[in-house]
Amino acid sequence: MAATLLNIYTEPAKTRWPELGTRPAFDSSSLEVAVKSILEEVKEAGDAAVQKFNAQFDGNNAADFLVPATKIAASEQLIAGELRAAILLAKNNIERFHTAQKEPVIKLETAPGVFCWRESVGIESVGLYIPGGTAPLFSTLLMLAIPALIAGCNNIVVCTPAQKNGEVHPAILYTAKVLGLEKLYAIGGVQAIAAMSYGTTSVPRVSKIFGPGNQYVTCAKQIVSQQGTAIDMPAGPSELAVYADESCIPAFVAADLLSQAEHGKDSQVVLVASNPGIVTDVEMALQAQIATLPRGDIARAAMEYSRAVVIADPHTAFDFLNDYAPEHLIIASENAAGLSRFVVNAGSVFIGNYSPESAGDYASGTNHTLPTNGYAKMYSGVSVDSFVKKITFQELTGNGLQTIGKAVETMAAAEGLEAHKNAVTLRLKYLDNGN
Amino acid sequence: MAATLLNIYTEPAKTRWPELGTRPAFDSSSLEVAVKSILEEVKEAGDAAVQKFNAQFDGNNAADFLVPATKIAASEQLIAGELRAAILLAKNNIERFHTAQKEPVIKLETAPGVFCWRESVGIESVGLYIPGGTAPLFSTLLMLAIPALIAGCNNIVVCTPAQKNGEVHPAILYTAKVLGLEKLYAIGGVQAIAAMSYGTTSVPRVSKIFGPGNQYVTCAKQIVSQQGTAIDMPAGPSELAVYADESCIPAFVAADLLSQAEHGKDSQVVLVASNPGIVTDVEMALQAQIATLPRGDIARAAMEYSRAVVIADPHTAFDFLNDYAPEHLIIASENAAGLSRFVVNAGSVFIGNYSPESAGDYASGTNHTLPTNGYAKMYSGVSVDSFVKKITFQELTGNGLQTIGKAVETMAAAEGLEAHKNAVTLRLKYLDNGN
């Protein structure tokens, strides 16, 4: 008899929750030496080092990394009309969702004559890393470039590894084309992070780097983030938690769990069910579905670390889920909308039977770059916010300074900062003298 | 003859800008060993280690770190009515400005039957570090706790060192009182960062730590940020740039530069003036004002690294300033509002003659926790955003999934992710069967 795919825990005590929510500890320190040496070499030798590592890791010997505009323009011919239409549909929805994130400028008069506001200004130079290894993630290019464009970033640099044939995947080229991106470089892995972080003769230096990647890329992003380049967020393996009650459709739940499990052997899959029968039904559906999957072996490996937790009380179940803080949370219940009000910690929430994670991964409009590894407790997914800085402005009239000046003087003096006080005192005297 | 306080650079070539914008490199690696050992000891020994380091560094031997509610309640008696009024005025303005940052929930129908929105949810546990060394920074407590309260953070932990008399400064106690903060701990420095990051028996563990500090605190925040605790932003010495043209009032400019310079010997002060005469006038005013300052020695030391850059063309001047990306930028000109439209990189901008930095430091309503060290290119100052995560939600109707399902299937297949596709296919079949 085949072992079950789900590892079942019934009504675990709260003291066991941290253990059940533990992600596999990944110690990047073993990679650090190798990654640092690549970073250093690119910092020193620039394009020559990029070329060397491109050859070594991707078999790409080209000395020119910039993808010619003609290749981007011609990409339309290389992919099926159906895929082009899908990309355009996704683009449209992602644009709608992210355009609504633009903040209006609200000029407040906090006190008479004291005007304060903030304005969102696009980060001038951003770098997007698009993995190309096991899959050409053109969806990630949509998810990162669209908010960057809406934010008004002037300089959007994209790096992605060439395929074995030396070319960037046509779906990535086509996505760049429809987005109007021109700075697309065939550079992969750590050397891409290095090139964007330090700049080379051919690759512009950027202020912030976005995008997923393998453990080497993640480690490189972490290192450059200590050296003055910002990054989108700390990364870990992708995760999905599904809450399912009696009204769920077990085959849907199984399909969703597998869509997560196929990502990688380290993918995290958690099912929280309101009774044991649901787990049994989902298990049966999993067994049936996994057999037909091309990436079934990966999914099977990931399922070894799966957790199916039975918790009858929905309040307790959501306490558990908030404690786990999943990247993706599907609520498979006819009462999903009501239950969604219990969510405190999650990256993205999928409500009801017709909201699979795949919808948000590709085309509903929400972003798929989300916090993993429990970081949903304090990080948001990528949005237009991630591509802007919000600058505060203030303008005080003479009258405004007279309104709050005394308070500033008093507070500055109490903090022992007389020059702070003096900057106000001088002006108040000037105003008193009728100048 | 006394040397001038300002170091003058006239119309520097663009190639020299990076050098003129360089901050003093501070290498924290020399502190790392000492800081790591304190962090480790608190992680292992908890409260006992906190007590040991409190005694060692602050001369505070107390075994109970939590400030008793009675002391917070009694603080009102210990500070002058004038200061109480100033704190209340500042609180009111800061609340107004930050309340306006709350985001309304916008439920979008990105495609027929596809509903997407995001909700801002307060980070459950946050830690605020309030330095107490050279000055009791009660203003920083206002700046951090008010957005945390507006964000709806449930658990706000505040750590601040005790003074030499073993007590927390009354102005900090009073600020805690008016904000209704109860978890105030007399813990300083690295041991405070450790206690909040790892948790101890008496100090709750938090998800994100905010607040300024000396080089040891900064180093500790950087280390714990690699271990799973988020931090507000990377920190460096405080900075001010002033743009001044013919219409400025040199005495005001000088007072503003000194208000920055008195912060610390490593404070950064930059003046960009449209002609050399302005620099001469500001220099004279500086000489006159610095003589009377209690922290004149600190200011004088900071001024050694000051830069006065003469650039006649305002466009070029603002290019220089955007390249420098100052934490604070004062525009001292009658045309300040017009010139403010050139600002791309800055933390907080002060427009016109009656908007000294002190106003924003204390009482106008804007936040004073801002990006330094050039990070204004990609980081925002602290705001309500810093205390929430924005969770995305989506709910598709059956019809909604039929609208976008085909696109999802096509894109998933193109990325080689069949289980992602299957999660949609299964549902579409179910819908077709009229279930």
Tab-separated table of N, CA and C in Angstrom, chain B residues 23 237-243 252-261 263 267-272 307 321 324 326-331 348 350 356-357:
chain	number	residue	atom	x	y	z
B	23	ARG	N	29.149	59.899	1.989
B	23	ARG	CA	29.039	59.943	3.445
B	23	ARG	C	30.265	59.263	4.037
B	237	PRO	N	24.200	58.374	10.034
B	237	PRO	CA	24.116	59.683	10.680
B	237	PRO	C	23.102	60.590	9.986
B	238	SER	N	22.519	61.488	10.741
B	238	SER	CA	21.507	62.409	10.227
B	238	SER	C	22.121	63.414	9.243
B	239	GLU	N	21.286	63.906	8.311
B	239	GLU	CA	21.778	64.765	7.224
B	239	GLU	C	20.795	65.894	6.920
B	240	LEU	N	21.346	67.008	6.495
B	240	LEU	CA	20.525	68.102	5.997
B	240	LEU	C	21.204	68.731	4.794
B	241	ALA	N	20.448	68.948	3.738
B	241	ALA	CA	20.923	69.790	2.644
B	241	ALA	C	19.991	71.000	2.566
B	242	VAL	N	20.586	72.162	2.341
B	242	VAL	CA	19.795	73.371	2.149
B	242	VAL	C	20.088	73.909	0.756
B	243	TYR	N	19.037	74.181	0.003
B	243	TYR	CA	19.222	74.908	-1.251
B	243	TYR	C	18.853	76.361	-0.978
B	252	PHE	N	18.700	82.424	8.716
B	252	PHE	CA	17.844	81.236	8.843
B	252	PHE	C	18.596	79.997	8.342
B	253	VAL	N	19.255	80.177	7.205
B	253	VAL	CA	19.998	79.050	6.627
B	253	VAL	C	21.068	78.566	7.614
B	254	ALA	N	21.782	79.526	8.178
B	254	ALA	CA	22.833	79.172	9.142
B	254	ALA	C	22.242	78.437	10.343
B	255	ALA	N	21.115	78.926	10.844
B	255	ALA	CA	20.486	78.292	12.005
B	255	ALA	C	20.069	76.857	11.681
B	256	ASP	N	19.580	76.657	10.458
B	256	ASP	CA	19.157	75.313	10.061
B	256	ASP	C	20.361	74.372	9.945
B	257	LEU	N	21.442	74.877	9.347
B	257	LEU	CA	22.641	74.036	9.216
B	257	LEU	C	23.154	73.642	10.605
B	258	LEU	N	23.126	74.595	11.532
B	258	LEU	CA	23.619	74.291	12.879
B	258	LEU	C	22.693	73.336	13.617
B	259	SER	N	21.394	73.427	13.349
B	259	SER	CA	20.465	72.510	14.027
B	259	SER	C	20.768	71.073	13.596
B	260	GLN	N	21.278	70.931	12.388
B	260	GLN	CA	21.694	69.595	11.968
B	260	GLN	C	23.047	69.231	12.577
B	261	ALA	N	23.963	70.185	12.521
B	261	ALA	CA	25.338	69.913	12.954
B	261	ALA	C	25.409	69.556	14.433
B	263	HIS	N	23.581	67.623	16.078
B	263	HIS	CA	23.140	66.253	16.375
B	263	HIS	C	24.301	65.373	16.811
B	267	SER	N	27.265	64.221	11.874
B	267	SER	CA	26.131	64.782	11.121
B	267	SER	C	26.612	65.366	9.790
B	268	GLN	N	25.767	65.224	8.789
B	268	GLN	CA	26.118	65.678	7.452
B	268	GLN	C	25.409	66.981	7.129
B	269	VAL	N	26.168	67.992	6.717
B	269	VAL	CA	25.597	69.295	6.414
B	269	VAL	C	26.039	69.737	5.020
B	270	VAL	N	25.073	69.994	4.155
B	270	VAL	CA	25.379	70.405	2.787
B	270	VAL	C	24.584	71.664	2.450
B	271	LEU	N	25.265	72.654	1.922
B	271	LEU	CA	24.593	73.854	1.436
B	271	LEU	C	24.817	73.950	-0.068
B	272	VAL	N	23.737	74.105	-0.806
B	272	VAL	CA	23.880	74.365	-2.237
B	272	VAL	C	23.346	75.775	-2.469
B	307	ARG	N	29.808	70.785	3.359
B	307	ARG	CA	30.109	71.133	1.973
B	307	ARG	C	29.204	72.264	1.541
B	321	LEU	N	21.476	67.739	-5.930
B	321	LEU	CA	20.777	67.373	-4.689
B	321	LEU	C	20.095	66.014	-4.801
B	324	TYR	N	22.639	63.460	-4.386
B	324	TYR	CA	23.034	63.344	-2.978
B	324	TYR	C	21.937	62.645	-2.172
B	326	PRO	N	19.351	63.719	0.085
B	326	PRO	CA	19.452	64.006	1.517
B	326	PRO	C	18.255	63.508	2.317
B	327	GLU	N	18.510	63.221	3.587
B	327	GLU	CA	17.430	62.884	4.519
B	327	GLU	C	16.463	64.074	4.631
B	328	HIS	N	17.019	65.257	4.925
B	328	HIS	CA	16.215	66.480	5.004
B	328	HIS	C	16.686	67.442	3.923
B	329	LEU	N	15.744	68.106	3.285
B	329	LEU	CA	16.086	69.120	2.286
B	329	LEU	C	15.261	70.371	2.552
B	330	ILE	N	15.953	71.475	2.835
B	330	ILE	CA	15.270	72.758	3.009
B	330	ILE	C	15.468	73.572	1.735
B	331	ILE	N	14.386	74.115	1.211
B	331	ILE	CA	14.500	74.985	0.039
B	331	ILE	C	14.258	76.410	0.507
B	348	SER	N	12.525	64.174	3.512
B	348	SER	CA	11.491	65.144	3.863
B	348	SER	C	11.944	66.514	3.386
B	350	PHE	N	11.402	70.720	3.138
B	350	PHE	CA	10.910	71.868	3.894
B	350	PHE	C	10.924	73.074	2.970
B	356	PRO	N	11.498	75.483	9.081
B	356	PRO	CA	12.775	74.909	9.511
B	356	PRO	C	12.637	73.410	9.724
B	357	GLU	N	13.774	72.719	9.650
B	357	GLU	CA	13.741	71.279	9.899
B	357	GLU	C	13.168	70.983	11.281
